mmCIF file of C-alpha atoms in Angstrom:
data_model
loop_
_atom_site.group_PDB
_atom_site.id
_atom_site.type_symbol
_atom_site.label_atom_id
_atom_site.label_comp_id
_atom_site.label_asym_id
_atom_site.label_seq_id
_atom_site.Cartn_x
_atom_site.Cartn_y
_atom_site.Cartn_z
ATOM 1 C CA THR A 1 87.110 113.230 24.562
ATOM 2 C CA ALA A 2 88.811 111.924 27.822
ATOM 3 C CA ALA A 3 89.353 108.560 28.691
ATOM 4 C CA PRO A 4 87.675 107.383 32.341
ATOM 5 C CA PRO A 5 89.290 106.979 34.506
ATOM 6 C CA PRO A 6 89.908 102.737 35.223
ATOM 7 C CA PHE A 7 86.483 100.446 36.378
ATOM 8 C CA THR A 8 89.047 99.004 39.382
ATOM 9 C CA SER A 9 91.284 99.912 41.913
ATOM 10 C CA PRO A 10 95.082 100.168 40.714
ATOM 11 C CA ASP A 11 95.195 97.949 44.368
ATOM 12 C CA ALA A 12 93.430 95.614 42.771
ATOM 13 C CA GLU A 13 94.808 91.725 43.478
ATOM 14 C CA LEU A 14 93.110 88.918 43.418
ATOM 15 C CA ARG A 15 95.536 86.025 41.931
ATOM 16 C CA ASP A 16 94.619 84.184 44.788
ATOM 17 C CA PHE A 17 90.689 84.006 44.087
ATOM 18 C CA PRO A 18 91.338 81.183 41.495
ATOM 19 C CA PHE A 19 86.527 81.747 41.458
ATOM 20 C CA MET A 20 85.598 84.705 39.123
ATOM 21 C CA PRO A 21 81.021 85.085 39.669
ATOM 22 C CA ILE A 22 79.489 84.552 37.028
ATOM 23 C CA ASP A 23 75.741 85.459 36.383
ATOM 24 C CA VAL A 24 75.288 83.029 33.751
ATOM 25 C CA THR A 25 71.431 84.032 33.589
ATOM 26 C CA ARG A 26 72.592 88.162 32.801
ATOM 27 C CA LEU A 27 75.729 86.420 30.293
ATOM 28 C CA LEU A 28 72.475 83.926 28.778
ATOM 29 C CA GLU A 29 69.558 87.245 28.030
ATOM 30 C CA SER A 30 72.679 89.297 26.620
ATOM 31 C CA GLU A 31 73.790 90.560 23.548
ATOM 32 C CA PHE A 32 77.032 89.266 22.660
ATOM 33 C CA ASN A 33 75.282 85.682 23.813
ATOM 34 C CA ALA A 34 72.633 86.400 20.797
ATOM 35 C CA ILE A 35 75.214 87.719 18.372
ATOM 36 C CA THR A 36 78.344 85.459 18.728
ATOM 37 C CA ASP A 37 79.863 82.981 16.984
ATOM 38 C CA ASP A 38 81.894 80.585 18.689
ATOM 39 C CA THR A 39 84.700 80.899 18.045
ATOM 40 C CA ALA A 40 83.570 85.000 19.386
ATOM 41 C CA TRP A 41 82.117 83.673 21.825
ATOM 42 C CA ARG A 42 85.325 81.293 23.450
ATOM 43 C CA VAL A 43 87.520 84.618 23.084
ATOM 44 C CA GLY A 44 84.812 86.723 24.606
ATOM 45 C CA LEU A 45 84.416 84.823 27.431
ATOM 46 C CA THR A 46 88.651 83.634 27.348
ATOM 47 C CA LEU A 47 89.112 87.442 28.274
ATOM 48 C CA TRP A 48 86.569 87.931 30.831
ATOM 49 C CA LEU A 49 88.489 85.258 33.605
ATOM 50 C CA LYS A 50 92.235 85.646 32.160
ATOM 51 C CA SER A 51 91.354 89.834 33.112
ATOM 52 C CA TRP A 52 90.292 88.460 36.315
ATOM 53 C CA GLN A 53 94.106 87.217 37.534
ATOM 54 C CA GLN A 54 95.649 91.079 35.707
ATOM 55 C CA GLU A 55 96.897 93.281 37.926
ATOM 56 C CA PRO A 56 94.847 95.066 37.823
ATOM 57 C CA ALA A 57 92.393 92.689 38.464
ATOM 58 C CA GLY A 58 89.420 93.378 35.607
ATOM 59 C CA SER A 59 92.158 94.183 33.383
ATOM 60 C CA LEU A 60 93.638 93.670 29.733
ATOM 61 C CA PRO A 61 96.686 95.540 27.581
ATOM 62 C CA ASN A 62 95.125 97.191 25.186
ATOM 63 C CA SER A 63 97.327 95.091 22.422
ATOM 64 C CA ASP A 64 96.561 92.507 19.919
ATOM 65 C CA ALA A 65 98.941 90.820 19.779
ATOM 66 C CA SER A 66 98.516 90.001 23.477
ATOM 67 C CA LEU A 67 94.984 89.726 23.597
ATOM 68 C CA CYS A 68 95.537 87.453 21.076
ATOM 69 C CA LYS A 69 98.444 85.217 22.868
ATOM 70 C CA LEU A 70 95.424 86.317 26.748
ATOM 71 C CA ALA A 71 93.034 84.169 24.207
ATOM 72 C CA ASP A 72 94.906 81.058 23.784
ATOM 73 C CA LEU A 73 95.054 81.494 20.049
ATOM 74 C CA GLY A 74 98.616 81.680 20.145
ATOM 75 C CA ARG A 75 100.134 84.274 17.276
ATOM 76 C CA ASP A 76 96.619 83.976 15.684
ATOM 77 C CA LEU A 77 95.672 87.258 14.828
ATOM 78 C CA GLU A 78 94.349 86.126 11.122
ATOM 79 C CA THR A 79 91.625 84.560 13.865
ATOM 80 C CA TRP A 80 92.140 86.931 16.523
ATOM 81 C CA LYS A 81 91.358 89.821 14.136
ATOM 82 C CA ARG A 82 88.089 88.130 12.633
ATOM 83 C CA VAL A 83 86.165 87.974 16.303
ATOM 84 C CA LYS A 84 88.044 91.050 17.823
ATOM 85 C CA ALA A 85 85.041 93.426 17.166
ATOM 86 C CA VAL A 86 82.749 90.720 19.384
ATOM 87 C CA ALA A 87 85.376 89.903 21.481
ATOM 88 C CA MET A 88 86.279 92.495 22.790
ATOM 89 C CA ARG A 89 82.468 93.938 23.380
ATOM 90 C CA HIS A 90 81.991 96.660 25.924
ATOM 91 C CA TRP A 91 85.258 97.009 26.588
ATOM 92 C CA VAL A 92 86.579 100.475 27.567
ATOM 93 C CA LEU A 93 89.945 102.119 26.819
ATOM 94 C CA CYS A 94 90.754 103.723 29.983
ATOM 95 C CA SER A 95 93.453 106.953 30.825
ATOM 96 C CA ASP A 96 95.840 104.523 32.266
ATOM 97 C CA GLY A 97 96.589 102.517 28.764
ATOM 98 C CA LEU A 98 94.557 99.329 30.120
ATOM 99 C CA LEU A 99 91.277 97.809 28.773
ATOM 100 C CA TYR A 100 88.007 97.474 31.411
ATOM 101 C CA HIS A 101 84.816 96.353 30.956
ATOM 102 C CA PRO A 102 81.858 97.035 33.084
ATOM 103 C CA VAL A 103 80.692 94.274 33.669
ATOM 104 C CA VAL A 104 84.249 91.950 34.473
ATOM 105 C CA ALA A 105 84.650 95.629 37.155
ATOM 106 C CA GLU A 106 81.414 95.196 39.251
ATOM 107 C CA LYS A 107 82.268 91.479 39.355
ATOM 108 C CA VAL A 108 86.321 92.585 40.895
ATOM 109 C CA ASN A 109 85.424 95.802 42.175
ATOM 110 C CA GLU A 110 82.538 93.473 44.825
ATOM 111 C CA ALA A 111 85.322 90.859 45.572
ATOM 112 C CA TRP A 112 88.121 93.501 46.034
ATOM 113 C CA GLN A 113 86.305 94.472 48.263
ATOM 114 C CA GLY A 114 85.938 92.062 50.594
ATOM 115 C CA LYS A 115 88.965 90.798 50.138
ATOM 116 C CA LEU A 116 90.240 94.480 52.185
ATOM 117 C CA LYS A 117 87.219 93.667 54.292
ATOM 118 C CA GLN A 118 88.466 90.686 55.322
ATOM 119 C CA ARG A 119 92.430 91.641 55.757
ATOM 120 C CA TRP A 120 90.853 94.268 57.852
ATOM 121 C CA GLY A 121 89.050 92.350 60.128
ATOM 122 C CA ALA A 122 92.085 89.760 60.876
ATOM 123 C CA GLU A 123 94.007 92.976 61.276
ATOM 124 C CA CYS A 124 91.802 93.186 64.303
ATOM 125 C CA GLY A 125 91.566 90.246 65.757
ATOM 126 C CA ARG A 126 95.442 90.032 65.603
ATOM 127 C CA ILE A 127 95.341 94.050 67.687
ATOM 128 C CA ARG A 128 93.626 92.919 69.520
ATOM 129 C CA LYS A 129 94.432 89.123 70.504
ATOM 130 C CA ASP A 130 97.650 91.240 71.090
ATOM 131 C CA ALA A 131 96.138 93.565 73.620
ATOM 132 C CA GLN A 132 94.682 90.567 75.115
ATOM 133 C CA ARG A 133 98.227 88.959 75.423
ATOM 134 C CA LYS A 134 99.475 91.649 76.965
ATOM 135 C CA LYS A 135 96.974 92.824 79.237
ATOM 136 C CA LEU A 136 96.255 96.170 77.806
ATOM 137 C CA GLU A 137 93.208 97.902 78.253
ATOM 138 C CA GLY A 138 91.613 100.568 75.649
ATOM 139 C CA VAL A 139 93.567 98.940 72.650
ATOM 140 C CA GLU A 140 91.122 100.652 69.621
ATOM 141 C CA THR A 141 91.444 98.867 66.042
ATOM 142 C CA PRO A 142 91.022 100.655 63.076
ATOM 143 C CA THR A 143 88.503 102.185 61.393
ATOM 144 C CA PHE A 144 88.122 100.517 57.558
ATOM 145 C CA ASP A 145 89.177 103.781 56.059
ATOM 146 C CA GLU A 146 91.902 104.423 58.908
ATOM 147 C CA TRP A 147 93.302 101.016 57.774
ATOM 148 C CA LEU A 148 93.039 101.470 53.694
ATOM 149 C CA ASN A 149 94.702 104.856 54.898
ATOM 150 C CA ARG A 150 97.540 103.238 56.785
ATOM 151 C CA GLU A 151 98.255 100.561 54.775
ATOM 152 C CA GLY A 152 98.018 102.110 51.371
ATOM 153 C CA LEU A 153 95.596 100.441 49.889
ATOM 154 C CA ARG A 154 92.352 102.199 47.712
ATOM 155 C CA GLN A 155 89.110 100.684 47.488
ATOM 156 C CA ALA A 156 86.980 100.205 44.403
ATOM 157 C CA PRO A 157 86.094 103.158 42.688
ATOM 158 C CA VAL A 158 82.410 104.095 43.223
ATOM 159 C CA SER A 159 81.528 104.005 39.345
ATOM 160 C CA SER A 160 82.604 101.287 37.016
ATOM 161 C CA GLY A 161 81.029 102.612 34.614
ATOM 162 C CA THR A 162 78.744 101.079 33.636
ATOM 163 C CA SER A 163 76.567 102.908 30.720
ATOM 164 C CA GLY A 164 74.495 101.237 28.595
ATOM 165 C CA ILE A 165 74.957 97.816 29.905
ATOM 166 C CA ARG A 166 72.321 96.085 31.678
ATOM 167 C CA PRO A 167 72.150 97.057 35.591
ATOM 168 C CA LYS A 168 72.473 94.317 38.007
ATOM 169 C CA ARG A 169 68.303 92.061 38.083
ATOM 170 C CA GLN A 170 66.889 91.918 42.004
ATOM 171 C CA ARG A 171 66.282 88.767 42.781
ATOM 172 C CA ALA A 172 63.004 88.403 44.200
ATOM 173 C CA GLY A 173 63.028 88.636 48.327
ATOM 174 C CA ASN A 174 66.531 90.691 47.461
ATOM 175 C CA ASN A 175 65.312 94.266 47.583
ATOM 176 C CA HIS A 176 67.962 96.008 49.122
ATOM 177 C CA THR A 177 70.717 97.417 49.321
ATOM 178 C CA VAL A 178 73.797 97.877 51.758
ATOM 179 C CA ALA A 179 75.853 100.460 51.192
ATOM 180 C CA PRO A 180 79.671 99.877 53.158
ATOM 181 C CA ASP A 181 79.763 102.570 56.107
ATOM 182 C CA SER A 182 82.999 103.371 56.414
ATOM 183 C CA ALA A 183 83.420 103.365 60.664
ATOM 184 C CA GLU A 184 82.040 100.697 61.125
ATOM 185 C CA ARG A 185 84.587 97.793 62.488
ATOM 186 C CA PRO A 186 83.908 93.841 61.881
ATOM 187 C CA THR A 187 80.964 92.464 63.498
ATOM 188 C CA GLY A 188 80.175 91.988 67.129
ATOM 189 C CA GLN A 189 83.434 93.999 68.357
ATOM 190 C CA THR A 190 83.708 96.451 70.330
ATOM 191 C CA PRO A 191 86.050 99.034 69.318
ATOM 192 C CA VAL A 192 88.256 99.337 72.991
ATOM 193 C CA SER A 193 89.829 103.300 73.559
ATOM 194 C CA HIS A 194 93.354 104.228 74.411
#
């Protein structure tokens, strides 16, 4: 069978995000937590964290030597080979030749979408301020999709290939989902036409 497409956008870049969200309950209740020894657990978690800083974010190279080094094992390929199967649990080789973990990709996609929305909102604010400064009326800000197309950026994929992984649990009192509207404008901003 053909390899699936990457689980994150090829544009996803989160190196300026020093914080990576970890769903503690989900991790502690996972089979990964239940079946790993201390070394494999540390290596697995280290690779999740290191993948956050890769390009694209959420990916890892498909090379034992590179993975061993990223896992902070240096050149200890003997230890790497011993823990690899458990530490790499649920990582999937995708069509771009890189490895992706569906849960890490889920967190990357949320962060990448937020980063894009923030950048778009800042651009809309810049356009409005420039129009005010020049006393221009009727200047319109781009929709999110228009801005993405103009910048040549790609959103996170709709599906991260999470089949086989327990879905994210809904918390009490938070049982709604808000789908992004492709034609939305930043909150509190009204479009001004050209």
